[in-house]
Coordinates of C-alpha atoms in Angstrom, one line a residue:
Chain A
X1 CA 8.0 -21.0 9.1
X2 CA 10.8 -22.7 11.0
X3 CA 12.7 -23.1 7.6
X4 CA 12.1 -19.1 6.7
X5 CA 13.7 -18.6 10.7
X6 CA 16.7 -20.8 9.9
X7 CA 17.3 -19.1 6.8
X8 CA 17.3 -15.5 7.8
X9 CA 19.7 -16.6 10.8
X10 CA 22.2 -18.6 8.4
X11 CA 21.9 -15.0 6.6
X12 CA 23.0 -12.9 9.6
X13 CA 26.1 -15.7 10.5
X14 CA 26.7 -16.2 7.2
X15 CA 27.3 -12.3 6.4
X16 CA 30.4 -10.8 5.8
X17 CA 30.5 -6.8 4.2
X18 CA 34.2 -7.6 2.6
X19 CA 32.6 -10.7 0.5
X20 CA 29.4 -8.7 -0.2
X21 CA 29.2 -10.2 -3.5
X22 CA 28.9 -7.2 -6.6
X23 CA 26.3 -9.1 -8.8
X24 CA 23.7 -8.9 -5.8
X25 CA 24.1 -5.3 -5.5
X26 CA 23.4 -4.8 -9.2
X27 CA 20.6 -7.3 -8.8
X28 CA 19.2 -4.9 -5.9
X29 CA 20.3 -1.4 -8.1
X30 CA 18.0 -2.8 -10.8
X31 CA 14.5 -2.6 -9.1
X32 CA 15.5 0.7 -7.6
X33 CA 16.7 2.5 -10.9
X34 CA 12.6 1.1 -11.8
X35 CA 10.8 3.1 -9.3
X36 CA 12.8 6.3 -10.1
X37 CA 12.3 5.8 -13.2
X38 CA 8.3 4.8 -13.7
X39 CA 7.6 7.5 -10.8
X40 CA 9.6 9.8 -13.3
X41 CA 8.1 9.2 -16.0
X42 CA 4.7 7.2 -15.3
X43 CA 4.3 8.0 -11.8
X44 CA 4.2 12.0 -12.0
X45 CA 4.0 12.8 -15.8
X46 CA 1.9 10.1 -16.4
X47 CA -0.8 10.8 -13.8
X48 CA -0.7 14.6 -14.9
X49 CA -1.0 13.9 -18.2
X50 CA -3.8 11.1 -17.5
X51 CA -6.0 13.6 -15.1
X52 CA -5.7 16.2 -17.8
X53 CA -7.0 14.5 -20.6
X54 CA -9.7 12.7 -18.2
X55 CA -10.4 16.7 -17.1
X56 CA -10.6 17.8 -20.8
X57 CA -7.1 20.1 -20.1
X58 CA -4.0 20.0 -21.5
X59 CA -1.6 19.2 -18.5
X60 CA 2.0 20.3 -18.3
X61 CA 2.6 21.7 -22.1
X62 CA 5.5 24.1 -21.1
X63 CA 8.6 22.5 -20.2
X64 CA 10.0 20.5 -23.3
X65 CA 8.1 19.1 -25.6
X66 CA 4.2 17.9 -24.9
X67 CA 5.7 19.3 -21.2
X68 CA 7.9 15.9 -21.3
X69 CA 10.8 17.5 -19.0
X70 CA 8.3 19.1 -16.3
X71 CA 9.3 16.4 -13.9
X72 CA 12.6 16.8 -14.0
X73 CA 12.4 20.3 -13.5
X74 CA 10.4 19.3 -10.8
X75 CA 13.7 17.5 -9.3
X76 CA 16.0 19.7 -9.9
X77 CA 13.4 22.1 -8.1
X78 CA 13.1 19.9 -5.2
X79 CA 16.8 19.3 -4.9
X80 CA 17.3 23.1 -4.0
X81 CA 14.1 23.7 -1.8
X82 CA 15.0 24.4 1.4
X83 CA 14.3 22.1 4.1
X84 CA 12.3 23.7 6.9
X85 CA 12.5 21.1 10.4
X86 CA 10.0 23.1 13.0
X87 CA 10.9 24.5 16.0
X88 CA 8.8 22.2 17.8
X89 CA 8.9 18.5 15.8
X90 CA 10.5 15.7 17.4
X91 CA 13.7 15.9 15.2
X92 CA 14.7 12.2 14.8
X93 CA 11.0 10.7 13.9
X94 CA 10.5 13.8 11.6
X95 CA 13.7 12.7 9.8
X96 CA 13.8 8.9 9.8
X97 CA 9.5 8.6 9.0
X98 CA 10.0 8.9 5.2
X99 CA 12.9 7.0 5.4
X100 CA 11.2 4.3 7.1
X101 CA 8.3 4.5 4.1
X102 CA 10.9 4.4 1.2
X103 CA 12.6 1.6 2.5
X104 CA 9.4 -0.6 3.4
X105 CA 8.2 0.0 0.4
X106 CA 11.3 -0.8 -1.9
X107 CA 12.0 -3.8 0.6
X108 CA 8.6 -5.7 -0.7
X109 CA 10.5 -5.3 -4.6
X110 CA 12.6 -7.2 -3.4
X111 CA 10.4 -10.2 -4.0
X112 CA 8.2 -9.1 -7.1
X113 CA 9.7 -11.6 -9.9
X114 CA 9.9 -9.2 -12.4
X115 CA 10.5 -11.9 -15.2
X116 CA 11.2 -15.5 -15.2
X117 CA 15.1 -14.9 -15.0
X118 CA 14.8 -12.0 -12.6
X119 CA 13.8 -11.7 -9.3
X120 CA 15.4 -10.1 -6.2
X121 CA 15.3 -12.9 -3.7
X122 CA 13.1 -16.3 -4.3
X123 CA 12.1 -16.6 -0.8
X124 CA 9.9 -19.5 0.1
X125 CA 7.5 -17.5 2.1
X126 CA 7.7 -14.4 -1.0
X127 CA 3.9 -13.3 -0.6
X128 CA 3.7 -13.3 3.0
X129 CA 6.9 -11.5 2.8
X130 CA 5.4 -8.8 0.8
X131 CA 2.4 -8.7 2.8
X132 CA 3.9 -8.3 6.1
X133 CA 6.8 -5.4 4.7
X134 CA 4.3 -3.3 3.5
X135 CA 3.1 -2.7 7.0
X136 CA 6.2 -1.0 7.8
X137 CA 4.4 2.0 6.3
X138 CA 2.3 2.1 9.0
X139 CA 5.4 2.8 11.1
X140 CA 6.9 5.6 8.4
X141 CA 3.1 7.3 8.5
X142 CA 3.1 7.5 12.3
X143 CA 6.5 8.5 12.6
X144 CA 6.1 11.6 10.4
X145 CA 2.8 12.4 11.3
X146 CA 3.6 12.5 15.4
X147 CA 7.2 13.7 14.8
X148 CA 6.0 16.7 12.9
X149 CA 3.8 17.8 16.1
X150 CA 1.4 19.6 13.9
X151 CA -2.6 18.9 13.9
X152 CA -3.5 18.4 10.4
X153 CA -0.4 15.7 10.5
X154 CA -1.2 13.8 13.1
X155 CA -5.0 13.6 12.3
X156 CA -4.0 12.4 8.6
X157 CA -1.2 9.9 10.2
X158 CA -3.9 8.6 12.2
X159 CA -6.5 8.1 9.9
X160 CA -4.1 7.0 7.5
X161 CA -2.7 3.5 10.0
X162 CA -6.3 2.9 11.0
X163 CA -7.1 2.7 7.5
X164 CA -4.2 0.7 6.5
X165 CA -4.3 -1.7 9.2
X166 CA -8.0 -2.3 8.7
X167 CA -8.0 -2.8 5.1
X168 CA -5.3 -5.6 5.8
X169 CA -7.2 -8.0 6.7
X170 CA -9.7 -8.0 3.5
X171 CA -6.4 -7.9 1.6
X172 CA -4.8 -10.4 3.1
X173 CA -7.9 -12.7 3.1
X174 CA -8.0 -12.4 -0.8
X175 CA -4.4 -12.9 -1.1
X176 CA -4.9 -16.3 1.0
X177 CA -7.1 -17.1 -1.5
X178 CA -4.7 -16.8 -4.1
X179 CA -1.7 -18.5 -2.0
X180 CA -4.6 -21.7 -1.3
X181 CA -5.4 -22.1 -5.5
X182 CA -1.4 -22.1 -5.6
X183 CA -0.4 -24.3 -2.8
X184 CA 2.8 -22.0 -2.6
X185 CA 4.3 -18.7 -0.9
X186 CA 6.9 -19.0 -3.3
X187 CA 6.2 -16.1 -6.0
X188 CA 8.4 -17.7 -8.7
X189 CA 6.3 -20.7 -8.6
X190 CA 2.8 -19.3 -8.3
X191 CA 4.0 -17.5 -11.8
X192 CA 5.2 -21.3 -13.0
X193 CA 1.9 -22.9 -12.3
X194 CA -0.4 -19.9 -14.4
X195 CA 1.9 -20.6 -17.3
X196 CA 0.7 -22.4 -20.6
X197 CA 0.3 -22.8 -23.7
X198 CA -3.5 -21.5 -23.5
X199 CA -2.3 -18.2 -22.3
X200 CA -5.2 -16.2 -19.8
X201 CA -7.2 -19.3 -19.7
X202 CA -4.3 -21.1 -17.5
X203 CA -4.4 -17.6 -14.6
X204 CA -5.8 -17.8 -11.6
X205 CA -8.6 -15.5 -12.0
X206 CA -10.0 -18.1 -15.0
X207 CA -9.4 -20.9 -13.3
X208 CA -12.1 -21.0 -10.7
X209 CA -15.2 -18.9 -10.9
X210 CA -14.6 -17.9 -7.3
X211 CA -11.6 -16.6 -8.2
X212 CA -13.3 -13.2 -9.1
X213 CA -14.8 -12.4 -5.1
X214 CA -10.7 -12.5 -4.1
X215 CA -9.9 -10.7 -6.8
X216 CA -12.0 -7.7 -6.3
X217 CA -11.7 -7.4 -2.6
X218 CA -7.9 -7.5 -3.2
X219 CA -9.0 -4.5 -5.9
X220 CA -10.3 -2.4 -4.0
X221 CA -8.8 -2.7 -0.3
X222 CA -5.5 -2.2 -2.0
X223 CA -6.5 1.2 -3.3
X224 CA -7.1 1.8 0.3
X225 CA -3.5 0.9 1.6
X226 CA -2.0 2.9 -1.2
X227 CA -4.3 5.4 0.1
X228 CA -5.5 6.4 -3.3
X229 CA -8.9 7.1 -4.4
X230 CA -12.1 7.1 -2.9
X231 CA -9.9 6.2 0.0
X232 CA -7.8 9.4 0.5
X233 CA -9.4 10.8 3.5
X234 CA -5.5 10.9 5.2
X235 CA -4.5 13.6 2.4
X236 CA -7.9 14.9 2.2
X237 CA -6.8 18.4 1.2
X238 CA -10.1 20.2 1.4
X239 CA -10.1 19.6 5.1
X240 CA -6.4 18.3 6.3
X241 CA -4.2 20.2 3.7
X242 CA -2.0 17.4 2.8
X243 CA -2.2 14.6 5.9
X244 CA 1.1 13.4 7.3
X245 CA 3.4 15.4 5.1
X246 CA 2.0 18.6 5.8
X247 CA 4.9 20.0 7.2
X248 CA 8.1 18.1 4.9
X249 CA 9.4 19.9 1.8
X250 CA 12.6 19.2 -0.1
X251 CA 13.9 16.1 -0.5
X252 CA 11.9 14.4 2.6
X253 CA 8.9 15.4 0.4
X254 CA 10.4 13.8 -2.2
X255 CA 11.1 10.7 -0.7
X256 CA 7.5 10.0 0.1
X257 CA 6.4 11.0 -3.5
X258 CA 8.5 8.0 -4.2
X259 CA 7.5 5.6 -1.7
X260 CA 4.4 6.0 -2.1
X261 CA 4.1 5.3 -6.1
X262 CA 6.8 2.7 -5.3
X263 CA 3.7 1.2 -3.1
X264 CA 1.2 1.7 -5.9
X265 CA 2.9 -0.5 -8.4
X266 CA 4.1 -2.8 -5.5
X267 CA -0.3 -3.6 -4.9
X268 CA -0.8 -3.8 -8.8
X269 CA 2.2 -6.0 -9.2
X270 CA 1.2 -7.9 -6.5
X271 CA -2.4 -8.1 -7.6
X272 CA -1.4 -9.6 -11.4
X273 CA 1.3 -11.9 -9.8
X274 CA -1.6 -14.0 -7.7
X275 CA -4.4 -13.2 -10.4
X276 CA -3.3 -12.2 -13.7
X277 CA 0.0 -14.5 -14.1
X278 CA 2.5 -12.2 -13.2
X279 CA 5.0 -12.7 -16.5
X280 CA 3.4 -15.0 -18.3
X281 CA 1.9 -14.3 -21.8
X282 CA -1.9 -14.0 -22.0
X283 CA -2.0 -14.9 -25.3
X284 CA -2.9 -18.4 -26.4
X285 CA -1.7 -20.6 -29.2
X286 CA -4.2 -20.5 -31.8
X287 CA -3.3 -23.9 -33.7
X288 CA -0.3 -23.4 -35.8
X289 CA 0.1 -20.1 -34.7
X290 CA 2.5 -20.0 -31.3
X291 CA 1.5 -16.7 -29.7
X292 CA 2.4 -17.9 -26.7
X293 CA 5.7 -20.0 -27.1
X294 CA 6.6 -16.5 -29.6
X295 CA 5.6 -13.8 -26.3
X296 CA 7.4 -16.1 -23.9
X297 CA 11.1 -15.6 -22.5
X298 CA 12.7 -13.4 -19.9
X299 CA 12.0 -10.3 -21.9
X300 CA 8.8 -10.8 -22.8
X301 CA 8.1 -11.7 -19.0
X302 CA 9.1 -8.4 -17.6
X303 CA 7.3 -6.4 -20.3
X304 CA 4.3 -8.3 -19.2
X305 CA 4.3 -7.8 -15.6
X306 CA 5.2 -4.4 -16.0
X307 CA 2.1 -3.6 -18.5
X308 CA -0.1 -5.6 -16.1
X309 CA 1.4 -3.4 -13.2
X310 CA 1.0 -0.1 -15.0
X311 CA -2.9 -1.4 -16.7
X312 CA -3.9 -1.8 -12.6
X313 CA -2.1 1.8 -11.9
X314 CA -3.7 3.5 -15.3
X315 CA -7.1 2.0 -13.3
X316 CA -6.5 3.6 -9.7
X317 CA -5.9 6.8 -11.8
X318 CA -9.1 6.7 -13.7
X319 CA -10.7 5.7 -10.3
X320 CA -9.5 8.9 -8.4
X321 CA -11.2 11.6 -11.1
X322 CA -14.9 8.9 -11.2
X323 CA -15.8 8.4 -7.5
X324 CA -15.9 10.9 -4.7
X325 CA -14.2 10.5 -1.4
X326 CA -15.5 8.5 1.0
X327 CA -16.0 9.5 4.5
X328 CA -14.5 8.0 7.8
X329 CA -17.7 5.7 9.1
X330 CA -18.2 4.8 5.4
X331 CA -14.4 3.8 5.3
X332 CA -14.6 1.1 7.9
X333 CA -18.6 0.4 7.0
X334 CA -17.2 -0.9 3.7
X335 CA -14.1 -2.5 5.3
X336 CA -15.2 -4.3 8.4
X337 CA -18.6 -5.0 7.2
X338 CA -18.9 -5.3 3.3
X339 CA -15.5 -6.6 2.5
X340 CA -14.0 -8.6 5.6
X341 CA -17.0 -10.8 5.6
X342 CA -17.6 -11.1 1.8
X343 CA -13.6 -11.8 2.1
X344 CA -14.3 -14.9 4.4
X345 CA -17.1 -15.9 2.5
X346 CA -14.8 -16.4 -0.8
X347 CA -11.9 -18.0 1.9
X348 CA -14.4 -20.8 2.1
X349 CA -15.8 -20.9 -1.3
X350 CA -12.0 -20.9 -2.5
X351 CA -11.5 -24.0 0.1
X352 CA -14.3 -26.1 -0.8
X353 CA -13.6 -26.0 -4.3
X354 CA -9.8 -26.2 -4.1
X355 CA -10.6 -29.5 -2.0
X356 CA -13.6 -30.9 -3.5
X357 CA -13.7 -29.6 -7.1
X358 CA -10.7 -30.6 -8.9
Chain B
X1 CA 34.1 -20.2 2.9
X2 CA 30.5 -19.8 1.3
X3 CA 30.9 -16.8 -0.1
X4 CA 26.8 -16.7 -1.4
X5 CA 24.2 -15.0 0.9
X6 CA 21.3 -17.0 1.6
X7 CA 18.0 -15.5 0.2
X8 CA 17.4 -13.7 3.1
X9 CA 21.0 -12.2 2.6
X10 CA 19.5 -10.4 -0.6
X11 CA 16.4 -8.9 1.4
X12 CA 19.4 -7.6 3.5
X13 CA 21.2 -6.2 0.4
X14 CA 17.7 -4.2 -0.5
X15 CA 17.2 -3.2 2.7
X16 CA 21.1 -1.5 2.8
X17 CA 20.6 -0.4 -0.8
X18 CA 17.5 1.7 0.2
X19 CA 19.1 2.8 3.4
X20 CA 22.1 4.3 1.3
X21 CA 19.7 5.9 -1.4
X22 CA 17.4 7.8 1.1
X23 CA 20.7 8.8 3.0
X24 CA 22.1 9.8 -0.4
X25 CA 19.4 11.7 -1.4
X26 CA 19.2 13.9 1.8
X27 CA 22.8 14.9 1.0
X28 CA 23.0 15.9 -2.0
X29 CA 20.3 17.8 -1.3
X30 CA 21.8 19.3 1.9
X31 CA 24.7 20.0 -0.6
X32 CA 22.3 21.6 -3.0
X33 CA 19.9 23.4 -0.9
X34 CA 19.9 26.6 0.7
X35 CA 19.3 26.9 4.5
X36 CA 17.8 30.4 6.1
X37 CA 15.9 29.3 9.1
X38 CA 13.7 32.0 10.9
X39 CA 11.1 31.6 13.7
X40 CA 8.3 32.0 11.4
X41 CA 9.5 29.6 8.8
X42 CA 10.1 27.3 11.3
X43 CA 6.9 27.7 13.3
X44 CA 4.2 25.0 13.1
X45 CA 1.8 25.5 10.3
X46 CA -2.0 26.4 11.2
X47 CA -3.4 27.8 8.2
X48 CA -0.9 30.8 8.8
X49 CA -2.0 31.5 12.6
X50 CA -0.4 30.8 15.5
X51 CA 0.0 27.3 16.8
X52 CA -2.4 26.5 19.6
X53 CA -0.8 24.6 21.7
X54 CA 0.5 21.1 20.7
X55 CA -0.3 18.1 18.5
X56 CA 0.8 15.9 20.9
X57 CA -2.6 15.2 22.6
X58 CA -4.9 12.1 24.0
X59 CA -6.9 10.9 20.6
X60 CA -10.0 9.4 20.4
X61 CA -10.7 5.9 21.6
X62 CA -11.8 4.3 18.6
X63 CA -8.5 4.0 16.6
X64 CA -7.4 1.5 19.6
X65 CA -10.3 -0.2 19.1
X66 CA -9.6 -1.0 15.6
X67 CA -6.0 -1.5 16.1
X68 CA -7.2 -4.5 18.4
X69 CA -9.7 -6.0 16.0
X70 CA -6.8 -5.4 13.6
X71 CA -4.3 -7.5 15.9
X72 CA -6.7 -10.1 16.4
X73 CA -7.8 -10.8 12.5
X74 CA -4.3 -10.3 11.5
X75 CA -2.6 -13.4 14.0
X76 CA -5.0 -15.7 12.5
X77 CA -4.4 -14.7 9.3
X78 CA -0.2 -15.3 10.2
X79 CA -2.3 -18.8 11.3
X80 CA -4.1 -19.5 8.0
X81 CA -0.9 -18.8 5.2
X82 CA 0.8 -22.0 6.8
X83 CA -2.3 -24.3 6.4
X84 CA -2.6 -22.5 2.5
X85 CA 0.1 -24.1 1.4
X86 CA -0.5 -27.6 2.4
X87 CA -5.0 -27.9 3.3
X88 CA -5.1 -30.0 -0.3
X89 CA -2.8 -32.8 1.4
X90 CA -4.3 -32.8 4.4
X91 CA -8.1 -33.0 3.2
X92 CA -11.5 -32.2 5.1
X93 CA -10.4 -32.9 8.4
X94 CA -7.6 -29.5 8.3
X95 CA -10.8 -28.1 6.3
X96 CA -13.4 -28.5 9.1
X97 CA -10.5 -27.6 11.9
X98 CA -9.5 -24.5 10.0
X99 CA -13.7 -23.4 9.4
X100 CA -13.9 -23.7 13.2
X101 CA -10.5 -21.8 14.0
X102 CA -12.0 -18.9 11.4
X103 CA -15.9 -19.3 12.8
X104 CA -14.4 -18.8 16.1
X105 CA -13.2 -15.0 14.9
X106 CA -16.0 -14.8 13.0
X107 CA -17.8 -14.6 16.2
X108 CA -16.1 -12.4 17.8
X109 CA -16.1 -9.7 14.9
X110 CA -20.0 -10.6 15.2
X111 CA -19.5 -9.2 18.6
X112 CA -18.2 -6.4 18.1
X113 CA -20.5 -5.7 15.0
X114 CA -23.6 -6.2 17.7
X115 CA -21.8 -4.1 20.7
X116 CA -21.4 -1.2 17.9
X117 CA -17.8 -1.0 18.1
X118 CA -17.8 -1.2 14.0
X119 CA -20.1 2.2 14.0
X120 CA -17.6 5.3 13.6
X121 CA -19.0 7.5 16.0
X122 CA -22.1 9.1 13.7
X123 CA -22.9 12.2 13.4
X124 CA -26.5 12.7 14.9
X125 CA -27.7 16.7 14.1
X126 CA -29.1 17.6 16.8
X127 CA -29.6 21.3 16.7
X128 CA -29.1 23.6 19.9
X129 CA -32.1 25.2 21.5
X130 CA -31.6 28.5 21.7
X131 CA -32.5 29.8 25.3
X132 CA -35.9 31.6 25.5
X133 CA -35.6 35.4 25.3
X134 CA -38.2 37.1 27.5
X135 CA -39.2 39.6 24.7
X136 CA -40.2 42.6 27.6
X137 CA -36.8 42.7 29.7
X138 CA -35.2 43.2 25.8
X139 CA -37.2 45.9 24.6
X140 CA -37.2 47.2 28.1
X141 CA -33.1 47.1 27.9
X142 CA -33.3 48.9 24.8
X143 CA -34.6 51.8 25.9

């Protein structure tokens, strides 16, 4: 921890705007031009078109082809909304919460190796990085949800942090599980040691049969810090309209739209980065034939990690139109007392046979 | 003069980049948008009645209770990442010492789980007794 410290003070000392080198903002501009993007396309469109079919409907057919515009005629609709501020919301929070949700979110892509040639920064302490920005949400949430001085709001921004925060811990227990098989914070590495020429056998999840208790946890208290399904009691519209954004329209709307599937692929990314090997190939070479040496390069690693990342997203869809929302006591029965325990149960499984089984 | 930024430099970059993009995008929208503000549009919504007084109110207990359980799980987790990285090196005795520094937490979310502090508060249907009409003094009222 004491390097990580240094580090981020040589940053500030070292930090000049005049030599702010070009290169690093195209480096940044890349990840961002990928949430607008796959929440363009994927994100909205996608989950539309996913529900429908699920739902035996069509989905958006009129705008375009197959409906393909509707969501940028959802943009351009957004863009000219007006944007209402009430009378009585505490201005500032009402303005900086999404803000504060956008940025926490894209912040934690800034450590998602998105191939092996390509990642934003290669910090040391990566994971716990990625674990500890995403709880700026929790900040974002609150701040909209009290700013906007309206009841359905506040009760979704509350429920919303206690259910973030709580699920944390069964999250980050799994994830400890992952950093202990690697022996590293450092996501570029815990990529380079699921990589082989055996493909899925060499990822995390196969390589201990353990492995599969963190996995799940991970799984499933993840859906509940994206707040999707069965865990969407904070936007539970049949009894608090639409949570902590009740009140925002416009572009604030549309700024938590995008932070929050910015959030979803963040989890799923995360999820196939410390189970699933992140880039690497799952395809093993079968005796002469090199399917992994041919699916292997810089390429081939971000189409990878960005077809595990959109599998785990195409999942918490399905999820949302199979199980039925939970309610509040069943939310923190399954956290604090199915998942936190089982999650320290696989902590010392994972520990004993990362010490003791080689 | 080093002209690189350290690693952290780059979080920095993302963190300016994102700053400029949400500031961006409020804007052009500004540009874009129209802007006709009335007192009903600006009112609070209630399902379309007035707003009774504010949201700004005392909340129920329990969320502080989890936000403590919360703090404490979370600080040993901070605890544990360290030890991750390195518990193969050091063997069973950083194995035994970090089961104890966990059974120790384990214990107390064992408390909490016996004091009930878990339990959302459940909802126990208990239905009203309705209080006993004297059937004369109504019919007598009635007439």
């Amino acid at each position: 921890m004491g390097n990580s410290l240094n580090a981020w003070s040589d940053a500030l000392a070292g930090f000049q705007p005049a030599g702010l080198p070009l290169g690093l903002l195209i480096i940044a501009a890349i990840p961002l031009v990928f949430i607008a993007l796959y929440a363009l396309t994927y994100g909205v469109y996608g989950e539309r078109k996913i529900s429908a079919f699920m739902q035996d409907r069509l989905g958006p057919m009129e705008v375009g082809k197959w409906g393909i515009l509707q969501t940028l005629a959802d943009i351009l609709k957004l863009l000219q909304k007006e944007d209402i501020v009430p009378t009585s919301a505490d201005k500032f929070l009402f303005v900086i919460g999404p803000g504060v949700l956008f940025v926490g979110s894209f912040l934690a892509f800034a450590v998602l190796p998105f191939s092996p040639a390509f990642i934003g920064a290669n910090l040391n302490v990566g994971l716990f990085f990625a674990i500890g920005i995403v709880a700026l949400e929790v900040v974002g949430i609150l701040a909209a949800g009290w700013g906007s001085n309206n009841k359905w709001s506040l009760y979704g921004a509350v429920r919303s942090v206690a259910q973030i925060v709580s699920y944390e811990i069964p999250a980050a227990i799994a994830l400890l599980c992952g950093a202990m098989m690697a022996g590293t914070l450092d996501m570029q590495q815990i990529n380079i040691l699921q990589s082989g020429t055996y493909g899925f056998a060499h990822f995390f999840l196969f390589q201990s049969p353990i492995a599969w208790l963190p996995f799940l946890i991970y799984f499933i208290a993840s859906l509940a810090e994206v707040n999707r399904a069965p865990f969407d009691i904070p936007e539970a519209e049949s009894e608090l309209v639409a949570g902590y954004f009740t009140e925002y329209s416009g572009m604030k709307f549309a700024v938590i739209f995008l932070a929050e599937y910015g959030s979803m692929f963040m989890v799923s990314a995360i999820i196939s980065i410390v189970f699933l090997g992140g880039w690497n190939s799952p395809l093993p070479n079968i005796g002469p034939i090199a399917l992994n040496d041919m699916t292997t390069g810089p390429v081939w690693g971000a189409f990878w990690i960005i077809s595990k990342g959109f599998f785990f997203i195409f999942v918490q869809m399905w999820l949302r139109w199979t199980l039925p929302r939970l309610r509040v006591d069943q939310l923190m029965y399954v956290c604090w007392k199915v998942l936190t325990p089982f999650a320290f149960v696989s902590f010392v499984l994972t520990a004993i046979w990362e010490i003791y089984v080689p | 003069m080093d002209q690189t930024l350290s690693e952290f430099g780059n979080v920095f970059v993302f963190f300016l980049l994102g700053v400029v993009f949400v500031a961006g995008g409020y804007l052009t929208a500004r540009m874009l948008r129209p802007s006709r503000p009335n007192p009903v549009k600006t009112s609070t919504y209630e399902c379309g009645e007035e707003a009774v007084g504010s949201a700004w109110v005392k909340f129920n207990i329990r969320f502080y209770v989890v936000a403590l359980i919360f703090i404490i799980f979370d600080v040993e987790v901070v605890f544990l990442f360290p030890w991750a990285t390195v518990f193969r090196q050091l063997g069973s005795f950083a194995l035994v010492e970090a089961l104890v520094f966990a059974g120790i937490l384990i214990l107390g979310l064992v408390y909490a789980w016996v004091k009930g502090d878990l339990d959302w508060v459940r909802p126990t249907p208990s239905v009203p007794k309705m209080p006993e009409m004297p059937a004369s003094k109504s019919t007598s009222q009635r007439d």
